[in-house]
Coordinates of C-alpha atoms and ligand atoms in Angstrom, one line a residue:
M29 CA -51.3 19.3 -19.1
E30 CA -49.8 19.9 -15.7
E31 CA -49.2 16.1 -15.2
K32 CA -47.4 15.7 -18.5
K33 CA -45.0 18.4 -17.7
I34 CA -44.0 16.8 -14.4
N35 CA -43.4 13.5 -16.2
E36 CA -41.2 15.1 -18.7
G37 CA -39.2 16.7 -16.0
E38 CA -38.7 13.4 -14.3
E39 CA -37.5 11.8 -17.5
K40 CA -34.9 14.5 -17.9
K41 CA -33.7 14.0 -14.4
S42 CA -32.9 10.4 -14.9
L43 CA -30.5 11.3 -17.8
S44 CA -26.9 11.5 -16.9
F45 CA -25.4 15.0 -17.1
V46 CA -23.5 13.9 -20.2
E47 CA -26.7 12.9 -21.9
Q48 CA -28.3 16.2 -20.9
M49 CA -25.4 18.0 -22.5
V50 CA -25.7 15.9 -25.7
E51 CA -29.5 16.5 -25.8
K52 CA -28.9 20.2 -25.5
D53 CA -26.5 20.2 -28.4
L54 CA -29.1 18.2 -30.5
E55 CA -31.8 20.7 -29.6
E56 CA -29.5 23.6 -30.7
G57 CA -28.9 21.8 -33.9
K58 CA -25.2 21.5 -33.6
N59 CA -23.4 19.5 -36.3
A60 CA -26.7 18.8 -38.0
G61 CA -27.6 16.3 -35.3
R62 CA -24.6 14.1 -35.9
I63 CA -23.3 12.3 -32.8
Q64 CA -19.9 10.7 -32.8
T65 CA -18.0 9.5 -29.8
R66 CA -14.8 7.4 -29.4
F67 CA -13.2 5.2 -26.8
P68 CA -9.5 6.0 -26.8
P69 CA -7.4 3.4 -24.9
E70 CA -3.7 3.6 -24.9
P71 CA -2.6 0.0 -25.8
N72 CA -0.2 -0.3 -22.9
G73 CA -2.1 -2.8 -20.8
Y74 CA -5.3 -4.8 -20.4
I75 CA -8.5 -2.8 -19.8
H76 CA -10.1 -2.8 -16.3
I77 CA -13.5 -2.2 -14.9
G78 CA -12.7 1.6 -14.9
H79 CA -12.3 1.5 -18.6
A80 CA -15.5 -0.4 -18.8
K81 CA -17.2 2.5 -17.2
A82 CA -15.8 4.8 -20.0
I83 CA -16.8 2.2 -22.6
C84 CA -20.4 2.1 -21.3
M85 CA -20.6 5.9 -21.6
D86 CA -18.9 6.3 -25.0
F87 CA -20.8 3.5 -26.6
G88 CA -24.0 4.1 -24.7
V89 CA -24.3 7.7 -25.8
A90 CA -23.7 6.8 -29.4
E91 CA -26.2 4.0 -29.3
K92 CA -28.9 6.1 -27.6
Y93 CA -28.6 9.0 -30.0
N94 CA -28.2 7.1 -33.2
G95 CA -24.6 8.0 -33.5
V96 CA -21.4 6.0 -33.9
C97 CA -18.7 5.2 -31.4
N98 CA -15.3 4.5 -32.9
L99 CA -12.2 3.0 -31.3
R100 CA -9.1 4.9 -31.3
F101 CA -5.9 3.5 -30.0
D102 CA -3.9 6.4 -28.5
D103 CA -0.6 4.9 -29.5
T104 CA 1.8 7.8 -29.2
N105 CA 4.3 6.2 -26.8
P106 CA 5.9 3.1 -28.4
S107 CA 8.0 2.4 -25.4
K108 CA 5.0 1.0 -23.5
E109 CA 2.7 -0.2 -26.3
D110 CA 2.1 -3.5 -27.9
T111 CA -0.3 -5.3 -30.3
E112 CA -0.9 -7.9 -27.5
Y113 CA -2.8 -5.1 -25.8
V114 CA -4.6 -4.0 -28.9
D115 CA -6.0 -7.5 -29.5
S116 CA -7.1 -7.9 -25.9
I117 CA -8.8 -4.5 -25.9
L118 CA -10.8 -5.4 -29.0
H119 CA -11.8 -8.8 -27.5
D120 CA -12.8 -7.3 -24.2
I121 CA -15.0 -4.6 -25.7
Q122 CA -16.8 -7.1 -27.8
W123 CA -17.3 -9.3 -24.7
L124 CA -18.8 -6.4 -22.9
G125 CA -21.4 -6.3 -25.7
F126 CA -20.4 -3.2 -27.7
K127 CA -19.9 -2.7 -31.4
W128 CA -17.6 0.0 -32.7
G129 CA -17.9 1.8 -36.1
N130 CA -14.2 2.1 -37.1
V131 CA -10.9 1.3 -35.5
Y132 CA -8.5 4.2 -35.7
Y133 CA -5.0 4.8 -34.4
A134 CA -3.5 8.0 -33.3
S135 CA -0.5 6.8 -35.3
D136 CA -2.6 7.2 -38.5
Y137 CA -2.2 11.0 -37.9
F138 CA 1.5 11.2 -37.3
Q139 CA 2.1 12.9 -40.6
Q140 CA -0.8 15.4 -40.1
L141 CA 0.4 16.2 -36.6
W142 CA 3.9 16.7 -37.8
D143 CA 2.7 19.1 -40.5
F144 CA 0.7 21.0 -38.0
A145 CA 3.7 21.2 -35.7
V146 CA 5.9 22.6 -38.6
W147 CA 3.2 25.2 -39.3
M148 CA 3.3 26.2 -35.6
I149 CA 7.1 26.6 -35.7
K150 CA 6.9 28.7 -38.8
K151 CA 4.2 30.9 -37.2
G152 CA 6.6 31.4 -34.2
L153 CA 4.2 29.4 -32.0
A154 CA 6.6 26.5 -31.2
Y155 CA 10.3 26.1 -30.5
I156 CA 12.9 23.5 -29.8
D157 CA 14.0 23.4 -26.2
E158 CA 17.4 21.7 -25.6
Q159 CA 17.1 21.7 -21.8
T160 CA 16.7 18.6 -19.7
S161 CA 13.3 17.6 -18.5
E162 CA 14.4 18.4 -15.0
Q163 CA 15.4 21.9 -16.0
I164 CA 12.1 22.4 -17.8
A165 CA 10.2 21.2 -14.7
Q166 CA 12.1 23.5 -12.4
Q167 CA 11.1 26.5 -14.6
K168 CA 7.4 25.7 -14.6
G169 CA 6.6 27.7 -11.4
T170 CA 3.5 27.0 -9.4
P171 CA -0.1 27.9 -10.0
T172 CA 0.4 31.1 -8.1
T173 CA 3.9 32.1 -9.3
P174 CA 4.8 32.5 -12.9
G175 CA 7.3 30.2 -14.6
T176 CA 10.6 31.1 -16.1
A177 CA 11.1 31.3 -19.8
S178 CA 13.4 28.8 -21.4
P179 CA 16.6 30.3 -22.8
Y180 CA 15.7 28.7 -26.1
R181 CA 12.2 30.3 -26.2
D182 CA 13.2 33.0 -28.7
R183 CA 15.5 31.1 -30.9
P184 CA 15.1 31.7 -34.6
V185 CA 12.3 29.8 -36.5
E186 CA 14.9 28.4 -38.9
E187 CA 16.9 26.9 -36.1
S188 CA 13.8 25.2 -34.6
L189 CA 12.8 23.9 -38.0
K190 CA 16.2 22.3 -38.5
L191 CA 16.3 20.8 -35.0
F192 CA 12.8 19.5 -35.3
E193 CA 13.9 17.6 -38.4
Q194 CA 16.9 16.3 -36.5
M195 CA 14.7 15.1 -33.6
N196 CA 13.1 12.7 -36.1
T197 CA 16.3 10.9 -37.0
P198 CA 17.9 7.7 -35.6
E199 CA 20.9 9.8 -34.5
A200 CA 18.8 12.1 -32.2
V201 CA 19.6 11.4 -28.5
E202 CA 16.5 10.6 -26.4
G203 CA 15.9 13.4 -23.9
S204 CA 18.3 15.9 -25.7
M205 CA 15.5 18.1 -26.9
V206 CA 11.7 18.6 -27.1
L207 CA 9.4 20.7 -29.2
R208 CA 7.4 23.1 -27.0
A209 CA 4.4 25.4 -27.8
K210 CA 5.2 29.0 -27.1
M211 CA 2.2 29.9 -25.0
D212 CA 2.1 31.7 -21.7
M213 CA 4.6 31.0 -18.9
A214 CA 2.5 33.0 -16.4
N215 CA -0.9 31.3 -17.2
P216 CA -2.6 30.1 -14.0
N217 CA -3.4 26.9 -15.9
M218 CA 0.0 25.1 -15.8
H219 CA -0.8 23.3 -19.0
F220 CA -0.3 26.5 -20.9
R221 CA 3.2 27.1 -19.7
D222 CA 4.8 26.1 -22.9
P223 CA 3.6 22.5 -23.0
V224 CA 5.8 19.9 -24.6
M225 CA 4.5 18.8 -28.0
Y226 CA 7.1 16.3 -29.2
R227 CA 9.7 14.1 -27.7
I228 CA 12.3 11.6 -29.0
I229 CA 11.7 7.9 -28.6
H230 CA 13.7 5.2 -30.5
T231 CA 11.7 2.1 -29.4
P232 CA 10.1 0.8 -32.6
H233 CA 6.4 1.5 -32.8
H234 CA 4.0 -1.4 -32.9
R235 CA 2.5 -0.1 -36.2
T236 CA 4.9 2.4 -37.8
G237 CA 8.1 0.6 -36.9
T238 CA 11.2 2.9 -37.1
Q239 CA 9.6 5.4 -39.4
W240 CA 9.3 8.0 -36.7
H241 CA 11.7 9.0 -33.9
A242 CA 9.8 12.1 -32.7
Y243 CA 6.4 11.4 -31.1
P244 CA 3.6 13.8 -30.2
M245 CA 2.5 14.1 -26.5
Y246 CA -1.0 13.3 -25.4
D247 CA -2.1 17.0 -25.4
F248 CA -0.8 17.5 -28.9
A249 CA -2.5 14.3 -30.3
H250 CA -5.7 13.7 -28.5
G251 CA -7.9 16.7 -29.4
Q252 CA -6.5 16.8 -33.0
S253 CA -7.2 13.1 -33.5
D254 CA -10.8 13.8 -32.3
F255 CA -11.0 16.6 -34.8
F256 CA -9.6 14.7 -37.7
E257 CA -12.2 11.9 -37.1
G258 CA -15.2 14.2 -36.7
V259 CA -15.8 13.3 -33.0
T260 CA -18.6 15.5 -31.7
H261 CA -18.4 14.6 -28.0
S262 CA -15.1 13.6 -26.6
I263 CA -16.0 12.1 -23.2
C264 CA -13.2 11.4 -20.7
T265 CA -12.4 11.4 -17.0
L266 CA -12.1 14.3 -14.6
E267 CA -8.3 14.6 -14.6
F268 CA -8.6 16.0 -18.1
V269 CA -10.6 19.1 -16.9
P270 CA -7.5 21.3 -16.7
H271 CA -6.4 20.0 -20.1
R272 CA -9.6 21.2 -21.8
P273 CA -8.5 24.8 -22.5
L274 CA -5.4 23.5 -24.2
Y275 CA -7.5 20.9 -26.1
D276 CA -9.6 23.8 -27.4
K277 CA -6.6 26.0 -28.1
F278 CA -4.9 23.4 -30.3
I279 CA -8.1 22.9 -32.2
D280 CA -8.4 26.7 -32.7
L281 CA -4.9 26.7 -34.2
L282 CA -5.6 23.7 -36.3
K283 CA -8.7 25.4 -37.7
E284 CA -6.7 28.6 -38.3
M285 CA -4.1 26.6 -40.2
R286 CA -6.9 25.2 -42.4
G287 CA -8.6 28.6 -42.8
E288 CA -11.8 27.3 -41.2
T289 CA -14.1 29.6 -39.3
A290 CA -16.3 28.8 -36.3
D291 CA -20.0 28.1 -36.9
I292 CA -22.6 25.7 -35.6
N293 CA -21.7 23.0 -38.1
D294 CA -18.0 23.2 -37.7
N295 CA -17.7 19.7 -36.3
R296 CA -15.7 20.9 -33.3
P297 CA -15.3 18.2 -30.7
R298 CA -16.5 19.0 -27.3
Q299 CA -14.7 17.5 -24.3
I300 CA -16.9 16.4 -21.4
E301 CA -15.5 14.9 -18.2
F302 CA -17.0 12.5 -15.7
N303 CA -15.7 10.8 -12.5
R304 CA -13.4 7.8 -12.6
L305 CA -14.5 4.5 -11.3
N306 CA -12.4 3.5 -8.2
L307 CA -13.1 0.3 -6.3
T308 CA -12.4 -0.6 -2.7
Y309 CA -9.7 -3.2 -2.0
T310 CA -8.1 -3.0 -5.5
V311 CA -6.1 -0.6 -7.7
M312 CA -6.9 0.8 -11.1
S313 CA -3.6 2.3 -12.1
K314 CA -2.1 0.5 -15.1
R315 CA 1.3 1.0 -13.6
K316 CA 0.4 -0.9 -10.5
L317 CA -1.5 -3.6 -12.4
H318 CA 1.7 -4.0 -14.5
Q319 CA 3.7 -4.4 -11.3
L320 CA 1.3 -7.0 -10.0
V321 CA 1.8 -9.0 -13.2
D322 CA 5.5 -8.4 -13.7
E323 CA 6.4 -9.3 -10.1
K324 CA 4.2 -12.4 -10.3
L325 CA 2.1 -11.2 -7.3
V326 CA -0.8 -12.5 -9.4
R327 CA -0.9 -15.2 -12.1
G328 CA -1.3 -12.8 -15.0
W329 CA -3.6 -10.0 -16.3
D330 CA -6.5 -12.4 -16.3
D331 CA -5.9 -13.6 -12.8
P332 CA -9.5 -13.7 -11.3
R333 CA -8.4 -11.4 -8.5
M334 CA -7.5 -8.6 -11.0
P335 CA -9.9 -5.7 -11.7
T336 CA -9.3 -6.3 -15.4
V337 CA -12.2 -7.2 -17.7
C338 CA -10.4 -10.5 -18.6
G339 CA -9.8 -11.3 -14.9
M340 CA -13.5 -10.7 -14.1
R341 CA -14.5 -12.8 -17.1
R342 CA -12.2 -15.6 -15.9
R343 CA -13.6 -15.3 -12.4
G344 CA -17.1 -15.8 -13.9
Y345 CA -18.6 -12.3 -13.7
S346 CA -21.1 -11.8 -16.5
A347 CA -20.7 -8.8 -18.9
Q348 CA -24.3 -7.9 -18.0
S349 CA -23.5 -7.7 -14.3
I350 CA -20.5 -5.4 -14.9
R351 CA -22.8 -3.2 -17.0
N352 CA -25.5 -3.2 -14.4
F353 CA -23.1 -2.2 -11.7
I354 CA -21.7 0.7 -13.8
D355 CA -25.3 1.8 -14.5
S356 CA -26.1 1.7 -10.8
I357 CA -23.2 3.9 -9.7
G358 CA -23.9 6.5 -12.4
Y359 CA -21.8 9.4 -13.8
T360 CA -21.0 12.5 -11.7
K361 CA -18.5 15.3 -11.5
F362 CA -17.0 14.1 -8.2
D363 CA -14.5 11.4 -7.7
A364 CA -15.4 8.7 -5.2
L365 CA -14.5 5.3 -4.0
N366 CA -17.0 2.7 -5.0
D367 CA -17.8 -0.2 -2.7
Y368 CA -16.7 -3.6 -4.1
A369 CA -19.7 -5.1 -2.4
L370 CA -22.0 -3.3 -4.8
L371 CA -20.2 -4.9 -7.7
E372 CA -20.6 -8.3 -6.1
A373 CA -24.3 -7.7 -5.4
A374 CA -24.8 -6.9 -9.1
V375 CA -22.9 -10.2 -10.0
R376 CA -25.1 -12.2 -7.7
D377 CA -28.2 -10.6 -9.0
D378 CA -27.5 -11.4 -12.6
L379 CA -26.1 -14.9 -11.9
N380 CA -29.1 -15.8 -9.9
K381 CA -31.0 -15.5 -13.2
K382 CA -28.4 -17.3 -15.3
A383 CA -26.5 -19.9 -13.3
C384 CA -27.1 -23.6 -13.5
R385 CA -27.6 -25.1 -10.1
V386 CA -25.3 -28.1 -9.4
S387 CA -23.8 -29.9 -6.5
A388 CA -20.2 -29.8 -5.3
V389 CA -18.7 -30.9 -2.0
L390 CA -15.7 -28.8 -1.1
N391 CA -14.8 -30.4 2.2
P392 CA -16.0 -34.0 1.9
V393 CA -16.9 -36.6 4.5
K394 CA -18.5 -39.9 3.7
L395 CA -22.1 -40.6 4.5
I396 CA -23.3 -44.2 4.3
L397 CA -27.0 -45.0 4.0
T398 CA -27.0 -48.4 5.8
N399 CA -30.5 -49.4 4.6
Y400 CA -29.9 -48.5 0.9
P401 CA -29.1 -51.7 -1.1
E402 CA -25.4 -52.1 -2.0
G403 CA -24.7 -51.8 -5.7
Q404 CA -28.0 -50.0 -6.4
S405 CA -28.1 -46.5 -7.8
E406 CA -30.8 -44.3 -9.3
E407 CA -31.0 -41.2 -11.5
L408 CA -32.8 -38.3 -9.9
E409 CA -33.9 -35.1 -11.6
A410 CA -32.1 -31.9 -10.7
I411 CA -33.7 -28.6 -11.9
N412 CA -31.2 -26.4 -13.6
N413 CA -32.6 -23.1 -12.5
P414 CA -35.7 -22.5 -10.4
E415 CA -35.6 -18.9 -11.7
N416 CA -35.9 -20.0 -15.3
E417 CA -37.9 -23.0 -16.3
A418 CA -36.6 -22.9 -19.8
D419 CA -33.2 -24.0 -18.6
G420 CA -34.6 -27.5 -18.0
S421 CA -33.0 -30.1 -15.8
H422 CA -30.3 -32.7 -15.7
T423 CA -29.9 -36.0 -13.7
I424 CA -27.8 -36.7 -10.7
T425 CA -27.0 -40.2 -9.5
F426 CA -27.9 -41.4 -6.0
S427 CA -26.5 -44.4 -4.2
R428 CA -25.6 -45.9 -0.8
E429 CA -22.3 -44.0 -0.3
L430 CA -22.4 -40.3 -0.5
W431 CA -20.1 -37.3 0.0
I432 CA -21.5 -34.4 2.1
E433 CA -19.8 -31.3 3.6
R434 CA -18.0 -32.0 6.8
D435 CA -19.6 -28.8 8.2
D436 CA -23.0 -30.3 7.7
F437 CA -22.5 -32.8 10.5
M438 CA -22.1 -32.3 14.2
E439 CA -22.0 -35.1 16.8
D440 CA -23.1 -32.8 19.7
A441 CA -25.2 -30.3 17.9
P442 CA -26.9 -27.3 19.5
K443 CA -30.7 -27.1 19.2
K444 CA -30.6 -24.7 16.3
F445 CA -28.3 -26.9 14.1
F446 CA -30.7 -27.9 11.4
R447 CA -28.2 -30.1 9.6
L448 CA -27.1 -33.7 10.3
S449 CA -26.5 -35.0 13.9
P450 CA -27.4 -38.3 15.5
G451 CA -31.2 -38.9 15.8
K452 CA -32.0 -36.0 13.5
E453 CA -33.7 -35.9 10.1
V454 CA -32.7 -33.8 7.0
R455 CA -33.6 -33.9 3.4
L456 CA -30.9 -34.7 0.8
K457 CA -31.5 -32.3 -2.1
N458 CA -33.7 -33.8 -4.9
A459 CA -33.6 -37.1 -3.1
Y460 CA -34.7 -38.6 0.2
I461 CA -35.2 -37.7 3.8
I462 CA -32.5 -39.5 6.0
K463 CA -32.1 -40.0 9.7
C464 CA -28.6 -40.0 11.2
T465 CA -27.8 -43.0 13.3
G466 CA -24.2 -42.3 14.3
C467 CA -20.6 -41.9 13.1
K468 CA -17.2 -43.4 13.2
K469 CA -14.1 -41.5 14.3
D470 CA -10.3 -42.0 14.0
D471 CA -7.9 -42.1 17.0
E472 CA -7.7 -38.3 17.0
G473 CA -11.5 -38.0 17.2
N474 CA -12.0 -36.8 13.6
V475 CA -15.2 -38.1 12.0
T476 CA -14.4 -40.5 9.2
E477 CA -17.8 -41.9 8.3
I478 CA -21.4 -40.9 9.1
Y479 CA -24.2 -43.4 9.1
A480 CA -27.9 -42.8 8.3
E481 CA -31.0 -44.5 7.2
Y482 CA -33.1 -43.3 4.3
D483 CA -36.9 -43.3 4.1
P484 CA -37.7 -44.9 0.7
L485 CA -41.1 -43.2 0.6
S486 CA -39.8 -39.7 0.9
R487 CA -38.2 -39.1 -2.4
S488 CA -38.6 -35.6 -3.7
G489 CA -41.7 -35.5 -5.9
M490 CA -43.3 -38.6 -4.3
E491 CA -46.7 -38.3 -2.8
G492 CA -46.3 -37.7 0.9
A493 CA -42.8 -36.6 0.4
N494 CA -43.5 -33.2 1.8
R495 CA -43.0 -34.2 5.4
K496 CA -41.5 -31.2 7.2
V497 CA -37.8 -31.4 7.8
K498 CA -35.8 -28.2 8.6
G499 CA -32.6 -28.7 6.7
T500 CA -31.7 -29.7 3.1
L501 CA -28.2 -30.8 2.3
H502 CA -26.4 -31.2 -1.0
W503 CA -24.5 -34.4 -1.6
L504 CA -22.7 -36.5 -4.3
S505 CA -22.6 -40.2 -4.9
V506 CA -19.1 -41.4 -4.2
N507 CA -19.0 -43.6 -7.3
H508 CA -20.7 -41.1 -9.5
C509 CA -18.7 -37.9 -9.2
Q510 CA -15.4 -36.3 -10.1
K511 CA -12.6 -34.9 -8.2
A512 CA -11.9 -31.2 -8.7
E513 CA -9.6 -28.3 -7.7
V514 CA -11.5 -25.3 -6.4
R515 CA -10.0 -21.9 -6.2
L516 CA -11.5 -19.5 -3.7
Y517 CA -10.7 -15.8 -4.1
D518 CA -10.8 -13.0 -1.6
R519 CA -10.0 -9.3 -1.9
L520 CA -6.6 -8.6 -3.4
F521 CA -5.6 -5.9 -0.9
N522 CA -6.3 -5.7 2.9
V523 CA -6.9 -2.0 2.9
E524 CA -9.9 -0.3 1.5
N525 CA -8.0 2.3 -0.6
P526 CA -4.6 1.0 -1.4
S527 CA -3.9 3.8 -3.9
A528 CA -4.2 6.4 -1.1
D529 CA -2.0 4.4 1.3
D530 CA 1.7 5.5 1.8
R531 CA 2.9 2.1 2.9
D532 CA 4.7 -0.2 0.6
F533 CA 2.3 -1.7 -1.9
H534 CA 3.5 -5.2 -1.1
D535 CA 2.6 -4.9 2.5
L536 CA -1.0 -4.0 1.6
L537 CA -1.6 -7.2 -0.3
N538 CA -3.9 -9.8 1.2
P539 CA -1.8 -12.9 1.6
E540 CA -4.9 -15.0 1.6
S541 CA -6.5 -13.7 -1.5
L542 CA -6.2 -17.2 -3.1
K543 CA -7.0 -20.4 -1.4
V544 CA -6.8 -23.6 -3.4
L545 CA -8.8 -26.7 -2.3
N546 CA -7.6 -29.9 -3.9
N547 CA -9.9 -32.4 -2.4
C548 CA -13.3 -31.4 -3.8
Y549 CA -15.9 -33.3 -5.7
V550 CA -18.4 -32.2 -8.3
E551 CA -21.2 -33.8 -10.3
N552 CA -20.2 -35.8 -13.4
Y553 CA -22.5 -33.4 -15.3
L554 CA -20.0 -30.7 -14.9
S555 CA -17.5 -32.3 -17.3
E556 CA -19.9 -31.0 -20.1
K557 CA -19.4 -27.4 -19.0
K558 CA -16.8 -25.0 -20.3
A559 CA -14.9 -22.0 -19.0
G560 CA -17.1 -19.0 -18.5
D561 CA -20.3 -21.0 -17.9
F562 CA -22.3 -19.7 -15.0
L563 CA -22.7 -22.2 -12.2
Q564 CA -24.2 -22.2 -8.7
F565 CA -22.7 -24.7 -6.4
Q566 CA -25.9 -25.0 -4.3
R567 CA -25.6 -23.6 -0.8
I568 CA -22.0 -22.4 -1.5
G569 CA -21.8 -19.8 -4.1
Y570 CA -21.4 -19.0 -7.8
F571 CA -18.6 -20.7 -9.7
T572 CA -17.2 -21.1 -13.2
L573 CA -14.8 -23.5 -14.8
D574 CA -11.3 -22.2 -15.1
P575 CA -9.4 -22.5 -18.4
D576 CA -6.6 -24.3 -16.5
T577 CA -9.0 -27.3 -16.7
T578 CA -7.5 -30.3 -18.6
P579 CA -9.1 -33.7 -19.4
G580 CA -9.3 -35.4 -16.1
H581 CA -8.5 -32.3 -14.0
L582 CA -11.4 -30.0 -13.4
V583 CA -10.6 -26.5 -12.0
F584 CA -13.2 -24.2 -10.7
N585 CA -13.1 -20.5 -9.7
R586 CA -15.4 -19.1 -7.0
T587 CA -17.0 -16.1 -8.7
V588 CA -18.7 -14.8 -5.5
G589 CA -20.4 -16.3 -2.4
L590 CA -24.1 -16.5 -2.1
K591 CA -24.2 -13.8 0.5
D592 CA -22.1 -10.8 1.3
T593 CA -19.8 -12.1 4.1
W594 CA -17.4 -9.1 4.1
A595 CA -20.0 -6.8 5.5
K596 CA -20.2 -8.9 8.6
I597 CA -16.5 -9.5 9.0
N598 CA -15.8 -5.8 8.9
K599 CA -18.2 -4.8 11.7
Ligands
ATP28 P1 -2.8 5.5 -18.1 O1 -2.4 5.5 -16.6 O2 -1.9 4.5 -18.9 O3 -3.1 6.8 -18.8 P2 -5.6 5.1 -18.2 O4 -6.3 4.2 -17.2 O5 -5.9 6.5 -18.2 O6 -4.1 4.7 -18.0 P3 -6.2 5.0 -21.0 O7 -6.0 3.8 -21.9 O8 -5.6 6.2 -21.3 O9 -5.8 4.4 -19.6 O10 -7.8 5.2 -20.8 C1 -8.7 5.1 -21.9 C2 -10.0 5.8 -21.4 O11 -10.5 5.1 -20.3 C3 -9.7 7.2 -21.1 O12 -10.8 8.0 -21.7 C4 -9.9 7.2 -19.6 O13 -10.4 8.5 -19.2 C5 -10.8 6.1 -19.3 N1 -10.6 5.5 -18.0 C6 -9.4 5.1 -17.5 N2 -9.5 4.7 -16.2 C7 -10.8 4.9 -15.8 C8 -11.5 4.8 -14.6 N3 -11.0 4.3 -13.5 N4 -12.8 5.1 -14.6 C9 -13.4 5.6 -15.8 N5 -12.8 5.8 -16.9 C10 -11.5 5.5 -17.0
MG29 MG1 -4.7 7.8 -19.8

């Protein structure tokens, strides 16, 4: 008995605090065991890996407790929103591997919210303020000193009702008035100091066009939308902790309007907050990501250096590796900066299981096997993935003239150089053992050709082929390979936490975050691959084909190196 109890305790421990709260609600029989969550993006940009963390939580909880997770686009600010973003968000969530129940829009509730606001005005709980936003801000006070009441605070209900109608006409001047809740100008929680409920915006809305001119603020839309949909657990990030009392307050009022009472099955959404995902050497703020794109500091939202889901996909990260990373960092109540190296480790770990092993030479120099017959070639077997036999193999052509990496040859090599140098033996991957006999150089002393002799009896797989040689090099047959462009990516910013740095954002960018190599070669086999396929260029790193590829022009992205090189450089 004793033992069982301990096990149960351990199981509980591994639940995130959010899951523990959900389980407690289930145990107490709240909402008859119904679990409903939502992911509520504002369609004003592409989603990034921080959103992916929220997605994993929102969808994960629903999946785990047989509930449903819906999507709700928080589209209450038409000046920044667009259907382009809606479409990309739908695509990215699917790519991450999640399925939503319904797709809702906050704009579906504009009429309901309007009616609720009118009810509040009639109850004397809201008023039209005709001050400027600066004046309103000045009157807010500080958390320790009370604010000052607006001169419009006690205007007659009829006047506010009439002006509210006016706010919603094409003639209304943006910024000329707002609707505010009449709450408590002395409340230590600043969100209660007569929060703004509605503002005027004339930019046409991506769904409702020019039907509306007065739009609800986040605080007057989010909780109510949760309530209208029947959300049971409204999970969000820590910055919303101070908004929670207001979230609850508006729902109290909404229930009062509807004449509903509080009980265990009242389908009241409960807001729960967890820590945001922040990554070193990048930024997560949509405003800054917009800036990077708009100022063409990157090549677009899906630039492989971006922390966006589409950027990471283009770079060759697997959805599984992103999910594994998010799982490994967990959910807490404290904001922190997560190490990018951890994400890369998760990517390597997953790609090691999935990537097809191929050969590519990024910095080529010619190797001639002087005793290999001219005009002859042979097809050798190359195993696709030693980690997964089911992936099979493909063939690679061998011949007299090969490309190898320039770095793999040294004329005067130190003792521990286990690659090619005169008099030394190495194995060519999947092929023969060769012995270097010399090299040719140009006037400046650059090596232009390397010479070697192959041992015909040493082919991989041949009996007696297991003679010990220290190094194995990758190679390509000069007449049986293709030219390629290879894009090498590095961290986007030079500083660990650009968001916390006061210096100009532009000065923090890493000018060497993209290096393009135009003189690379890859196996012919790679022309069968498509963008997003996971590849390992043996001895170099993980790569994928970039969508910029056209017939006859292959472009590859380096997803991540084989080892963590940053760790060393930083020390
Ligand atoms: P904005 O600055 O435009 O408000 P946002 O990043 O908050 O941007 P939203 O579209 O409002 O974007 O976010 C949708 C959901 O994703 C919210 O619930 C938010 O809490 C969550 N989210 C956003 N950024 C992160 C992050 N870095 N880590 C975890 N969750 C995040
Ligand atoms: Mg937000």
